[in-house]
Amino acid sequence: MTTGAGPVAADPAIVDPDGNHWPRTDGSAVDCREKLRQLRENQADLTQCLQDYFEDAILMDVDAEALRRLLHGMVDRLRDPRHGRA
C-alpha cells in the first residue's frame, strides 16, 4: 500500500494470512525456519479444521453469522500459556 508520502509500513502485530510473518512479543519477527514451518503447518491444519466445522454447521442449517460470532468468542477465550489467562 502506498500513499503520496511513500509506502506505508505493515502493522507488526498483524500475522500475515499466508503465515509468512509472525511477530514476537517484542515486535520483532520470528525468523527461525523450523518455527516458521511449524507455524504455517499448524495454521493450515487449523484452517482446514475450521472450514470443515463451518461447512458441517452450515449444512445442518446453522446461521453463518451466529457461527462466526461463536468462533470469534472461542478465539477470544483462548488462554495464554505464559500467563494462564486469555
Short mmCIF file of C-alpha atoms in Angstrom, two decimals, residues 1-84:
data_model
loop_
_atom_site.label_atom_id
_atom_site.label_comp_id
_atom_site.label_asym_id
_atom_site.label_seq_id
_atom_site.Cartn_x
_atom_site.Cartn_y
_atom_site.Cartn_z
CA MET A 1 0.00 0.00 0.00
CA THR A 2 1.34 3.43 -0.82
CA THR A 3 0.36 7.00 -0.12
CA GLY A 4 1.63 10.28 -1.50
CA ALA A 5 4.31 10.15 1.19
CA GLY A 6 5.61 6.73 0.19
CA PRO A 7 4.96 3.15 1.31
CA VAL A 8 3.00 2.52 4.49
CA ALA A 9 4.61 0.04 6.87
CA ALA A 10 2.56 -3.00 7.78
CA ASP A 11 1.39 -3.29 11.38
CA PRO A 12 3.96 -5.61 13.01
CA ALA A 13 1.27 -7.03 15.32
CA ILE A 14 -0.70 -8.45 12.39
CA VAL A 15 0.04 -12.00 11.32
CA ASP A 16 0.27 -12.49 7.56
CA PRO A 17 -2.68 -14.67 6.42
CA ASP A 18 -0.19 -16.79 4.46
CA GLY A 19 1.83 -17.44 7.62
CA ASN A 20 4.96 -15.63 6.44
CA HIS A 21 5.15 -13.06 9.25
CA TRP A 22 4.75 -13.88 12.93
CA PRO A 23 5.50 -11.08 15.40
CA ARG A 24 7.28 -11.84 18.68
CA THR A 25 6.22 -10.22 21.94
CA ASP A 26 8.98 -7.61 21.45
CA GLY A 27 7.68 -6.71 17.97
CA SER A 28 10.49 -8.38 16.02
CA ALA A 29 9.63 -11.14 13.56
CA VAL A 30 10.09 -14.86 14.18
CA ASP A 31 12.83 -15.82 11.75
CA CYS A 32 13.73 -19.42 12.62
CA ARG A 33 12.88 -21.54 9.57
CA GLU A 34 11.75 -24.53 11.65
CA LYS A 35 9.46 -22.36 13.80
CA LEU A 36 8.01 -20.72 10.69
CA ARG A 37 7.45 -24.13 9.09
CA GLN A 38 5.67 -25.39 12.22
CA LEU A 39 3.53 -22.25 12.49
CA ARG A 40 2.49 -22.48 8.82
CA GLU A 41 1.70 -26.20 9.21
CA ASN A 42 -0.40 -25.54 12.34
CA GLN A 43 -2.18 -22.69 10.57
CA ALA A 44 -3.00 -24.89 7.57
CA ASP A 45 -4.30 -27.67 9.84
CA LEU A 46 -6.44 -25.27 11.86
CA THR A 47 -7.78 -23.57 8.74
CA GLN A 48 -8.91 -26.92 7.33
CA CYS A 49 -10.44 -27.98 10.65
CA LEU A 50 -12.35 -24.70 10.95
CA GLN A 51 -13.53 -24.91 7.34
CA ASP A 52 -14.82 -28.45 7.90
CA TYR A 53 -16.55 -27.37 11.14
CA PHE A 54 -18.09 -24.36 9.40
CA GLU A 55 -19.33 -26.35 6.41
CA ASP A 56 -20.83 -29.08 8.61
CA ALA A 57 -22.69 -26.50 10.68
CA ILE A 58 -23.98 -24.68 7.58
CA LEU A 59 -25.21 -27.98 6.12
CA MET A 60 -27.06 -28.52 9.42
CA ASP A 61 -28.77 -25.14 8.86
CA VAL A 62 -26.81 -23.18 11.48
CA ASP A 63 -26.82 -19.43 10.83
CA ALA A 64 -23.43 -18.46 9.34
CA GLU A 65 -23.15 -15.15 11.21
CA ALA A 66 -24.05 -16.78 14.53
CA LEU A 67 -21.39 -19.42 13.89
CA ARG A 68 -18.79 -16.74 13.12
CA ARG A 69 -19.66 -14.99 16.41
CA LEU A 70 -19.26 -18.30 18.23
CA LEU A 71 -15.86 -18.90 16.62
CA HIS A 72 -14.70 -15.36 17.43
CA GLY A 73 -15.76 -15.91 21.04
CA MET A 74 -13.81 -19.17 21.18
CA VAL A 75 -10.67 -17.39 19.97
CA ASP A 76 -11.20 -14.54 22.42
CA ARG A 77 -11.28 -17.07 25.29
CA LEU A 78 -8.01 -18.83 24.35
CA ARG A 79 -5.61 -18.89 27.28
CA ASP A 80 -2.07 -17.58 27.01
CA PRO A 81 0.03 -20.43 28.50
CA ARG A 82 2.64 -17.92 29.68
CA HIS A 83 0.10 -16.14 31.89
CA GLY A 84 -2.70 -18.68 32.43
#
